[in-house]
Short mmCIF file of C-alpha atoms in Angstrom, two decimals:
data_model
loop_
_atom_site.label_atom_id
_atom_site.label_comp_id
_atom_site.label_asym_id
_atom_site.label_seq_id
_atom_site.Cartn_x
_atom_site.Cartn_y
_atom_site.Cartn_z
CA MET A 211 -24.24 -8.29 26.45
CA VAL A 212 -23.65 -4.45 26.30
CA ALA A 213 -20.07 -5.09 27.87
CA LEU A 214 -19.20 -7.85 25.46
CA LEU A 215 -20.17 -5.61 22.13
CA ALA A 216 -18.29 -2.69 23.38
CA ALA A 217 -15.25 -4.99 24.01
CA CYS A 218 -15.81 -6.27 20.39
CA GLY A 219 -15.78 -2.85 19.19
CA MET A 220 -12.66 -1.81 21.00
CA LEU A 221 -10.72 -4.80 19.52
CA THR A 222 -11.71 -4.23 16.03
CA SER A 223 -10.81 -0.58 16.18
CA LEU A 224 -7.59 -1.57 17.60
CA GLN A 225 -6.70 -3.38 14.33
CA PHE A 226 -6.32 0.00 12.51
CA THR A 227 -3.61 1.50 14.50
CA LEU A 228 -1.97 -1.68 16.19
CA ILE A 229 0.73 -1.64 13.33
CA VAL A 230 0.87 1.93 12.76
CA PRO A 231 3.80 2.40 15.56
CA ILE A 232 5.78 -0.48 14.13
CA LEU A 233 5.14 0.42 10.35
CA PRO A 234 9.14 1.58 9.96
CA LEU A 235 10.26 -1.55 11.58
CA MET A 236 8.20 -3.79 9.08
CA PRO A 237 10.51 -3.93 6.11
CA ALA A 238 13.34 -5.29 8.00
CA LEU A 239 10.81 -8.06 9.82
CA LEU A 240 9.12 -9.14 6.81
CA GLY A 241 11.99 -8.44 4.04
CA THR A 242 10.06 -6.13 1.91
CA THR A 243 10.34 -2.50 0.94
CA ALA A 244 8.92 0.57 2.84
CA ALA A 245 6.34 1.10 0.09
CA ASP A 246 5.16 -2.18 0.05
CA ALA A 247 4.92 -2.30 3.93
CA SER A 248 2.49 0.82 3.85
CA TRP A 249 0.19 -1.76 2.26
CA LEU A 250 -0.36 -3.38 5.37
CA ILE A 251 -2.26 -0.23 6.73
CA THR A 252 -4.04 0.37 3.29
CA VAL A 253 -5.35 -3.38 2.87
CA THR A 254 -7.18 -3.23 6.17
CA LEU A 255 -8.82 -0.09 5.45
CA LEU A 256 -9.81 -1.19 2.03
CA THR A 257 -11.52 -4.32 3.27
CA GLY A 258 -13.10 -2.49 5.89
CA VAL A 259 -14.57 0.13 3.75
CA VAL A 260 -15.51 -2.36 0.94
CA GLY A 261 -16.88 -5.37 3.11
CA THR A 262 -18.74 -3.45 5.87
CA PRO A 263 -21.54 -2.30 3.65
CA VAL A 264 -22.00 -5.85 2.36
CA VAL A 265 -21.90 -7.48 5.75
CA THR A 266 -24.27 -5.06 7.39
CA ARG A 267 -26.84 -5.71 4.77
CA LEU A 268 -26.42 -9.42 4.96
CA ALA A 269 -27.09 -8.99 8.82
CA ASP A 270 -30.20 -7.09 8.22
CA LEU A 271 -31.47 -10.01 6.14
CA HIS A 272 -30.05 -12.94 7.18
CA GLY A 273 -29.22 -12.38 10.96
CA ARG A 274 -27.44 -9.81 13.02
CA ARG A 275 -25.77 -12.46 15.61
CA ARG A 276 -24.78 -14.63 12.65
CA MET A 277 -23.09 -11.85 10.63
CA LEU A 278 -21.53 -10.43 13.89
CA LEU A 279 -19.90 -13.97 14.55
CA VAL A 280 -18.83 -14.16 10.57
CA ALA A 281 -17.09 -10.78 11.10
CA MET A 282 -15.37 -11.62 14.37
CA ALA A 283 -14.30 -15.20 12.77
CA LEU A 284 -12.49 -13.46 9.74
CA LEU A 285 -10.86 -10.99 12.26
CA VAL A 286 -9.25 -14.27 14.11
CA ALA A 287 -8.33 -16.05 10.83
CA GLY A 288 -6.73 -12.96 9.54
CA SER A 289 -4.86 -12.64 12.92
CA VAL A 290 -4.01 -16.43 13.03
CA ILE A 291 -2.49 -16.30 9.49
CA ALA A 292 -0.36 -13.48 10.16
CA ALA A 293 0.93 -14.72 13.33
CA VAL A 294 1.51 -18.37 11.89
CA VAL A 295 2.51 -18.10 8.38
CA PRO A 296 5.79 -16.37 7.68
CA GLY A 297 6.46 -13.81 5.14
CA PHE A 298 5.07 -10.46 3.92
CA LEU A 299 2.07 -12.00 1.67
CA ALA A 300 0.48 -13.94 4.62
CA VAL A 301 0.75 -10.94 6.60
CA LEU A 302 -1.01 -8.93 3.86
CA ILE A 303 -3.75 -11.44 3.74
CA GLY A 304 -4.04 -11.65 7.42
CA ARG A 305 -4.41 -7.78 7.77
CA ALA A 306 -6.94 -7.85 4.79
CA LEU A 307 -9.40 -10.32 6.71
CA GLN A 308 -8.62 -8.17 9.90
CA GLY A 309 -10.50 -5.34 7.99
CA PHE A 310 -13.81 -7.13 8.04
CA GLY A 311 -13.92 -6.48 11.95
CA THR A 312 -14.95 -3.12 11.04
CA ALA A 313 -18.46 -4.42 10.58
CA VAL A 314 -18.78 -5.59 14.06
CA VAL A 315 -19.84 -1.97 15.37
CA PRO A 316 -22.85 -1.22 13.23
CA ILE A 317 -23.97 -4.85 13.42
CA GLY A 318 -23.76 -4.52 17.24
CA ILE A 319 -25.42 -1.21 17.34
CA ALA A 320 -28.27 -3.12 15.25
CA LEU A 321 -28.49 -5.98 17.82
CA LEU A 322 -28.62 -3.60 21.00
CA SER A 323 -31.52 -1.44 19.23
CA ALA A 324 -33.55 -4.86 18.81
CA LEU A 325 -32.85 -6.70 21.95
CA VAL A 326 -32.67 -4.34 24.56
CA SER A 327 -34.87 -1.20 26.23
CA ARG A 328 -34.06 2.08 24.55
CA ARG A 329 -32.24 3.18 27.67
CA ARG A 330 -29.79 0.25 27.79
CA ALA A 331 -29.41 0.69 23.92
CA VAL A 332 -28.49 4.31 24.28
CA LEU A 333 -25.91 3.36 27.17
CA GLY A 334 -24.67 0.51 25.07
CA ILE A 335 -24.35 2.64 21.93
CA ALA A 336 -22.34 5.09 23.84
CA LEU A 337 -20.16 2.56 25.28
CA MET A 338 -19.43 1.06 21.88
CA SER A 339 -18.95 4.31 20.45
CA GLY A 340 -16.42 5.19 23.20
CA THR A 341 -14.44 2.17 22.79
CA LEU A 342 -13.75 2.99 19.16
CA GLY A 343 -11.52 5.78 20.32
CA MET A 344 -9.83 3.76 22.90
CA GLY A 345 -9.32 0.93 20.63
CA SER A 346 -7.40 3.36 18.23
CA ALA A 347 -5.52 4.88 20.88
CA LEU A 348 -4.68 1.42 22.74
CA GLY A 349 -3.49 0.11 19.52
CA LEU A 350 -0.75 2.83 19.18
CA VAL A 351 0.30 2.05 22.79
CA LEU A 352 0.37 -1.75 22.87
CA ALA A 353 2.33 -2.10 19.43
CA GLY A 354 5.60 -1.52 20.89
CA PRO A 355 5.61 -3.59 23.92
CA LEU A 356 3.77 -6.66 22.21
CA LEU A 357 6.69 -6.36 19.70
CA ALA A 358 9.51 -6.05 22.24
CA TRP A 359 7.93 -8.99 24.12
CA GLY A 360 7.05 -11.89 21.54
CA GLY A 361 8.27 -10.27 18.21
CA LEU A 362 5.69 -9.63 15.32
CA PRO A 363 3.65 -13.02 15.99
CA ALA A 364 2.89 -11.64 19.42
CA VAL A 365 1.22 -8.76 17.86
CA PHE A 366 -1.12 -10.81 15.70
CA TRP A 367 -1.82 -13.39 18.42
CA CYS A 368 -3.11 -10.99 20.80
CA SER A 369 -5.91 -10.23 18.43
CA ALA A 370 -6.45 -13.87 17.55
CA ILE A 371 -6.70 -14.97 21.24
CA VAL A 372 -9.03 -12.10 22.43
CA GLY A 373 -11.13 -12.23 19.31
CA ALA A 374 -11.63 -15.99 19.79
CA VAL A 375 -12.57 -15.80 23.23
CA PHE A 376 -15.29 -13.19 22.13
CA CYS A 377 -16.77 -15.33 19.40
CA VAL A 378 -17.46 -18.01 22.27
CA LEU A 379 -19.09 -15.45 24.29
CA ILE A 380 -21.08 -14.18 21.56
CA ARG A 381 -22.41 -17.82 20.88
CA LEU A 382 -23.35 -18.02 24.73
CA ARG A 383 -24.28 -14.52 25.80
CA ILE A 384 -26.13 -12.79 22.83
CA ASP A 385 -29.51 -13.84 21.11
CA GLU A 386 -30.36 -13.62 17.44
CA ALA A 387 -32.43 -10.48 16.70
CA PRO A 388 -35.60 -11.03 14.36
CA THR A 389 -35.31 -10.23 10.80
CA ARG A 390 -37.45 -9.43 8.11
CA PRO A 391 -38.46 -11.56 4.90
CA VAL A 392 -35.48 -12.00 2.56
CA ARG A 393 -35.84 -9.93 -0.61
CA GLY A 394 -32.82 -10.88 -2.19
CA PHE A 395 -29.19 -9.47 -2.12
CA ASP A 396 -28.42 -6.85 -4.59
CA GLY A 397 -25.18 -8.39 -6.03
CA ILE A 398 -24.71 -5.82 -8.91
CA GLY A 399 -25.16 -2.85 -6.52
CA ALA A 400 -22.53 -4.75 -4.04
CA VAL A 401 -20.18 -4.88 -6.90
CA LEU A 402 -20.44 -1.37 -8.27
CA LEU A 403 -20.15 0.27 -4.61
CA ALA A 404 -17.07 -2.20 -3.92
CA LEU A 405 -15.42 -1.05 -7.05
CA GLY A 406 -16.12 2.60 -6.55
CA LEU A 407 -14.93 2.54 -2.79
CA THR A 408 -11.84 0.51 -3.82
CA ALA A 409 -10.85 2.98 -6.40
CA LEU A 410 -11.45 6.00 -4.35
CA LEU A 411 -9.74 4.56 -1.10
CA LEU A 412 -6.60 3.47 -3.18
CA ALA A 413 -6.45 7.03 -4.79
CA ILE A 414 -6.68 8.91 -1.30
CA SER A 415 -4.22 6.44 0.41
CA ARG A 416 -1.55 5.91 -2.28
CA GLY A 417 -1.82 9.48 -3.75
CA GLN A 418 1.08 10.47 -1.57
CA TYR A 419 3.32 7.53 -2.89
CA TRP A 420 2.31 7.76 -6.40
CA GLY A 421 1.91 11.20 -6.84
CA TRP A 422 -1.37 13.37 -6.68
CA ALA A 423 -1.10 14.09 -10.32
CA SER A 424 0.12 10.79 -11.43
CA MET A 425 -1.92 8.61 -13.87
CA PRO A 426 -2.71 5.88 -11.38
CA THR A 427 -4.24 8.41 -8.90
CA LEU A 428 -6.11 10.35 -11.41
CA GLY A 429 -7.08 7.22 -13.15
CA LEU A 430 -8.60 5.53 -9.94
CA ALA A 431 -10.26 8.98 -9.04
CA ALA A 432 -12.09 8.92 -12.39
CA LEU A 433 -12.90 5.10 -11.97
CA ALA A 434 -14.35 5.81 -8.42
CA ALA A 435 -16.38 8.75 -9.92
CA ALA A 436 -17.78 6.64 -12.59
CA ALA A 437 -18.50 3.34 -10.47
CA LEU A 438 -20.22 5.35 -7.59
CA LEU A 439 -22.51 7.30 -10.04
CA ALA A 440 -23.27 3.97 -11.73
CA TRP A 441 -24.07 2.67 -8.38
CA LEU A 442 -25.95 5.33 -7.40
CA LEU A 443 -28.50 5.22 -10.48
CA TRP A 444 -28.63 1.64 -9.72
CA GLU A 445 -29.60 1.61 -6.38
CA ARG A 446 -32.33 4.35 -7.16
CA ARG A 447 -34.04 1.89 -9.39
CA HIS A 448 -33.60 -1.36 -7.66
CA PRO A 449 -36.37 -2.60 -5.53
CA ALA A 450 -34.17 -4.22 -2.81
CA PRO A 451 -31.12 -2.00 -2.92
CA LEU A 452 -27.90 -2.87 -1.05
CA ILE A 453 -28.18 0.75 0.44
CA ASP A 454 -31.50 2.60 0.51
CA VAL A 455 -29.92 5.45 -1.44
CA ARG A 456 -33.36 8.03 -1.20
CA THR A 457 -33.11 7.51 2.59
CA SER A 458 -29.26 8.03 2.83
CA LEU A 459 -29.46 11.10 0.99
CA ARG A 460 -32.25 12.89 2.75
CA ALA A 461 -32.26 14.64 5.96
CA PRO A 462 -31.55 13.99 8.79
CA ILE A 463 -29.27 10.71 7.59
CA LEU A 464 -27.18 12.86 5.10
CA PRO A 465 -26.21 15.72 7.43
CA ILE A 466 -25.65 13.29 10.21
CA ASN A 467 -23.01 11.32 8.04
CA VAL A 468 -21.37 14.47 7.02
CA ALA A 469 -21.01 15.51 10.71
CA SER A 470 -19.48 11.94 11.19
CA PHE A 471 -16.85 12.70 8.69
CA PHE A 472 -15.71 15.86 10.18
CA ALA A 473 -15.90 14.48 13.85
CA THR A 474 -13.88 11.50 12.85
CA ALA A 475 -11.30 13.97 11.34
CA GLY A 476 -11.21 15.58 14.53
CA MET A 477 -10.50 12.40 16.44
CA TYR A 478 -7.71 10.97 14.04
CA ALA A 479 -6.29 14.38 14.01
CA ASN A 480 -5.91 14.17 18.00
CA HIS A 481 -4.19 10.67 17.53
CA LEU A 482 -1.60 11.86 14.73
CA LEU A 483 -0.97 15.36 16.41
CA THR A 484 -0.41 14.18 19.65
CA THR A 485 1.97 11.28 18.79
CA GLN A 486 3.80 14.10 16.46
CA GLU A 487 4.39 16.41 19.51
CA ALA A 488 5.55 13.50 21.63
CA LEU A 489 7.87 12.00 19.08
CA ALA A 490 9.30 15.44 17.66
CA PRO A 491 12.77 16.58 18.71
CA ALA A 492 12.85 19.63 20.81
CA ALA A 493 14.61 21.61 18.08
CA THR A 494 11.19 21.80 16.29
CA GLY A 495 10.04 24.22 18.90
CA TYR A 496 7.17 21.93 20.19
CA GLY A 497 8.30 18.49 20.41
CA LEU A 498 8.90 16.41 23.50
CA ALA A 499 11.46 13.93 22.06
CA THR A 500 9.72 10.91 23.88
CA THR A 501 10.49 7.36 22.81
CA THR A 502 8.03 5.38 20.27
CA ALA A 503 6.74 3.20 23.48
CA ALA A 504 6.27 6.43 25.62
CA ALA A 505 4.52 8.54 22.85
CA GLY A 506 1.51 6.00 22.96
CA LEU A 507 1.22 7.23 26.85
CA PHE A 508 0.19 10.80 25.82
CA LEU A 509 -3.09 9.18 23.94
CA LEU A 510 -4.10 7.48 27.06
CA PRO A 511 -6.06 10.53 28.70
CA SER A 512 -8.11 10.56 25.41
CA ALA A 513 -8.69 6.81 25.63
CA VAL A 514 -9.67 6.95 29.39
CA THR A 515 -11.85 10.25 28.96
CA MET A 516 -13.99 8.33 26.21
CA ILE A 517 -14.64 5.58 28.12
CA ALA A 518 -15.39 7.56 31.49
CA LEU A 519 -17.87 9.89 29.97
CA ALA A 520 -19.70 7.40 28.14
CA PRO A 521 -22.12 6.77 30.79
CA LEU A 522 -22.74 10.52 31.07
CA ALA A 523 -23.22 11.03 27.32
CA ALA A 524 -25.75 8.25 27.17
CA ARG A 525 -27.64 10.19 29.95
CA VAL A 526 -27.36 13.33 28.00
CA ILE A 527 -28.79 11.61 24.95
CA SER A 528 -31.51 10.05 27.04
CA ARG A 529 -32.56 13.34 28.62
CA PHE A 530 -31.88 16.23 25.92
CA GLY A 531 -31.62 14.17 22.83
CA GLY A 532 -28.83 13.29 20.43
CA GLN A 533 -28.61 16.60 18.61
CA ARG A 534 -27.54 18.34 21.78
CA ALA A 535 -25.17 15.68 22.88
CA LEU A 536 -23.61 16.17 19.22
CA LEU A 537 -23.56 19.63 19.64
CA LEU A 538 -21.74 19.60 23.06
CA GLY A 539 -19.09 17.07 21.79
CA SER A 540 -18.18 19.02 18.56
CA SER A 541 -18.09 22.24 20.43
CA LEU A 542 -15.73 20.49 23.00
CA MET A 543 -13.35 19.40 20.25
CA ALA A 544 -13.45 22.77 18.44
CA ALA A 545 -12.46 24.55 21.85
CA ALA A 546 -10.01 21.76 22.86
CA PHE A 547 -8.02 22.22 19.32
CA LEU A 548 -7.98 26.20 20.02
CA LEU A 549 -6.45 25.87 23.28
CA ARG A 550 -3.89 23.51 21.66
CA MET A 551 -2.91 26.24 19.34
CA LEU A 552 -2.20 28.45 22.23
CA PHE A 553 -0.51 26.14 24.47
CA HIS A 554 2.02 23.55 23.39
CA GLY A 555 5.33 22.54 23.53
CA ALA A 556 5.15 20.74 27.01
CA ALA A 557 3.90 17.61 28.42
CA LEU A 558 0.94 18.97 30.69
CA PRO A 559 -0.90 21.00 27.64
CA VAL A 560 -0.44 17.80 25.55
CA LEU A 561 -1.84 15.65 28.03
CA LEU A 562 -4.75 18.15 28.88
CA GLY A 563 -5.45 18.79 24.91
CA SER A 564 -5.47 15.21 24.44
CA ALA A 565 -8.27 14.52 27.19
CA LEU A 566 -10.43 17.26 26.07
CA VAL A 567 -10.68 16.13 22.67
CA GLY A 568 -11.47 12.61 24.12
CA ALA A 569 -14.20 14.26 25.78
CA GLY A 570 -15.68 15.93 22.84
CA VAL A 571 -15.16 12.74 20.96
CA ALA A 572 -17.28 10.78 23.84
CA PHE A 573 -20.22 13.19 23.24
CA ALA A 574 -19.98 13.23 19.44
CA PHE A 575 -19.60 9.43 18.71
CA ALA A 576 -22.12 8.39 21.24
CA ALA A 577 -24.70 10.81 19.52
CA MET A 578 -24.17 9.82 15.77
CA PRO A 579 -25.26 6.29 15.75
CA SER A 580 -27.99 7.05 18.05
CA LEU A 581 -29.40 9.75 15.76
CA ILE A 582 -29.17 7.27 12.92
CA THR A 583 -30.68 4.35 14.73
CA ALA A 584 -33.66 6.72 15.50
CA SER A 585 -34.12 8.03 12.07
CA VAL A 586 -34.17 4.75 9.90
CA PRO A 587 -36.65 1.72 9.88
CA PRO A 588 -35.92 -0.95 12.41
CA ASP A 589 -34.78 -3.32 9.64
CA GLU A 590 -32.39 -0.74 8.07
CA VAL A 591 -30.29 -0.19 11.39
CA ALA A 592 -27.26 -2.40 10.66
CA THR A 593 -27.11 -1.20 7.03
CA ALA A 594 -27.30 2.61 8.01
CA ASN A 595 -24.85 2.22 10.52
CA GLY A 596 -22.68 0.16 8.49
CA VAL A 597 -22.74 3.29 5.92
CA ASN A 598 -21.80 5.64 8.70
CA SER A 599 -18.88 3.37 9.80
CA VAL A 600 -17.80 3.61 5.99
CA ILE A 601 -17.83 7.40 6.11
CA ARG A 602 -15.68 7.39 9.36
CA THR A 603 -13.21 5.05 7.78
CA LEU A 604 -12.94 7.19 4.81
CA SER A 605 -12.67 10.12 7.11
CA GLY A 606 -9.28 8.63 8.68
CA ALA A 607 -8.04 7.72 5.52
CA VAL A 608 -8.37 11.39 4.09
CA VAL A 609 -6.92 12.67 7.46
CA ALA A 610 -3.88 10.50 7.06
CA ALA A 611 -3.24 11.40 3.50
CA LEU A 612 -3.50 15.11 4.26
CA PHE A 613 -1.29 14.69 7.41
CA ALA A 614 1.52 13.08 5.19
CA PHE A 615 0.94 15.88 2.72
CA ALA A 616 1.45 18.59 5.30
CA ILE A 617 4.74 16.96 6.48
CA THR A 618 5.85 16.93 3.07
CA ALA A 619 4.83 20.50 2.01
CA LEU A 620 5.79 22.03 5.48
CA PRO A 621 8.58 20.04 7.14
CA SER A 622 10.50 21.33 10.18
CA ALA A 623 13.89 22.59 9.53
CA ALA A 624 15.12 20.55 12.48
CA ASP A 625 13.87 17.39 11.11
CA PRO A 626 12.06 16.89 7.83
CA SER A 627 10.08 13.93 9.27
CA PHE A 628 8.15 16.22 11.33
CA LEU A 629 5.86 19.19 10.90
CA SER A 630 7.11 22.56 11.10
CA GLU A 631 5.82 24.50 14.18
CA GLN A 632 3.81 26.69 11.92
CA ALA A 633 2.34 23.38 10.06
CA LEU A 634 1.52 22.01 13.63
CA LEU A 635 -0.69 25.12 14.49
CA LEU A 636 -2.33 25.13 10.94
CA CYS A 637 -3.21 21.46 11.83
CA PHE A 638 -4.75 22.36 14.95
CA GLY A 639 -6.87 25.01 13.36
CA ALA A 640 -7.70 22.65 10.75
CA ALA A 641 -9.05 20.17 13.22
CA ALA A 642 -10.73 22.83 15.40
CA LEU A 643 -12.68 23.90 12.10
CA CYS A 644 -13.71 20.33 11.77
CA GLY A 645 -15.17 20.49 15.22
CA ALA A 646 -17.06 23.73 14.39
CA VAL A 647 -18.36 22.52 10.93
CA THR A 648 -19.75 19.43 13.05
CA ALA A 649 -21.39 21.67 15.60
CA ALA A 650 -22.94 23.97 12.65
CA LEU A 651 -24.51 20.83 11.32
CA ALA A 652 -25.79 19.64 14.72
CA THR A 653 -27.58 23.02 15.05
CA VAL A 654 -29.58 22.61 11.77
CA LEU A 655 -30.83 18.93 12.16
CA ARG A 656 -34.19 18.12 11.78
CA LEU A 657 -34.70 15.13 13.67
CA PRO A 658 -37.82 12.72 14.45
CA ARG A 659 -38.64 12.94 17.99
CA LEU A 660 -37.17 9.75 20.17
CA PRO A 661 -39.51 7.86 22.12
CA GLU A 662 -39.62 8.06 25.88
CA SER A 663 -37.58 5.37 27.74
CA PRO A 664 -39.57 2.62 29.14
#
């Protein structure tokens, strides 16, 4: 069960990066423009952010295995549509459905906390958290070979076939977890949250294309602020809210979610900056001038480290608590990025730096869902981890937008498609600061004491 849920988590995280390396080829493959092709990334993030709170809440109310199957089925359906039906619109719809797979990880964490002992649950959560980073890295590695082997349909058939197998295994190997009596679903809260998150993510992800001071960007930002404020006021008064706002805004949940934002920023910075170093021409002063397919290999040390250290992270959490694991992981991330500021421009420092960041992510990502699970009532575990998943997705969108802005503002004189060396160092410094902020938050957390393992 633990291995199956971890594998499902890896498949869902893979969807967000599987298109990234081949995005420049999409206009030619689908007969569209580069601006329209970029929606293939945005729409998956959008449905993941909007759908996850709703699906996880339904899981807490109506059955976690049931909604796990629904999320996986939507991912499979989207993959099949994108693989079978030709044209940009069909691929866009397929990518939107794939985004619902984001809910798999928080639902899987809730299942583990309900069905297995705490010791096994901590290990399982650590493995699932490790597979998030590994899936993201593997997406960057696999996209090129799959496209070369079978064209664009092969990219989507891979997800469809693996996802279908996982659906069958979930039916056969995973039991349903007990649920509380249904108190009704907060439809108005779901609509307000969806509207606010949609406007916010569109403003973040499309601002670079539309202009940060343009009317669409500013209008969406204003709409997001208004809708989220209305949602907050509604949830505080609703007897059965979509998300328990009082719980989410109090310690220790709020600082854990803020820490998640900064830790996730470090993980995505590792992906983007490592790829930048691998692909950039040597004339930039730091680039290794590798091919797109080879660039993904520089992320493998990070992915392998995350998986290899997941069992150790689980032991640290069981023995010393999630707070110390989070402090250790975030400190490792900060130190790794500081080292990358000093040593870059050759393959070995890039590989070692990627691996060290992966080590920090392994501990930090294993700790955060364990801390949240231990800090909320059992019947809110899926919802609380769903909110944390949304925070991580928004963090990735913010990092991608800031990265695009950095390239535009501080391009290399050798090739304006890449960062200048000074900009690369600034980005490493910002990523190290994210690790330091996470470490600072970890030191001030006040957490309920975890029960002893049975």
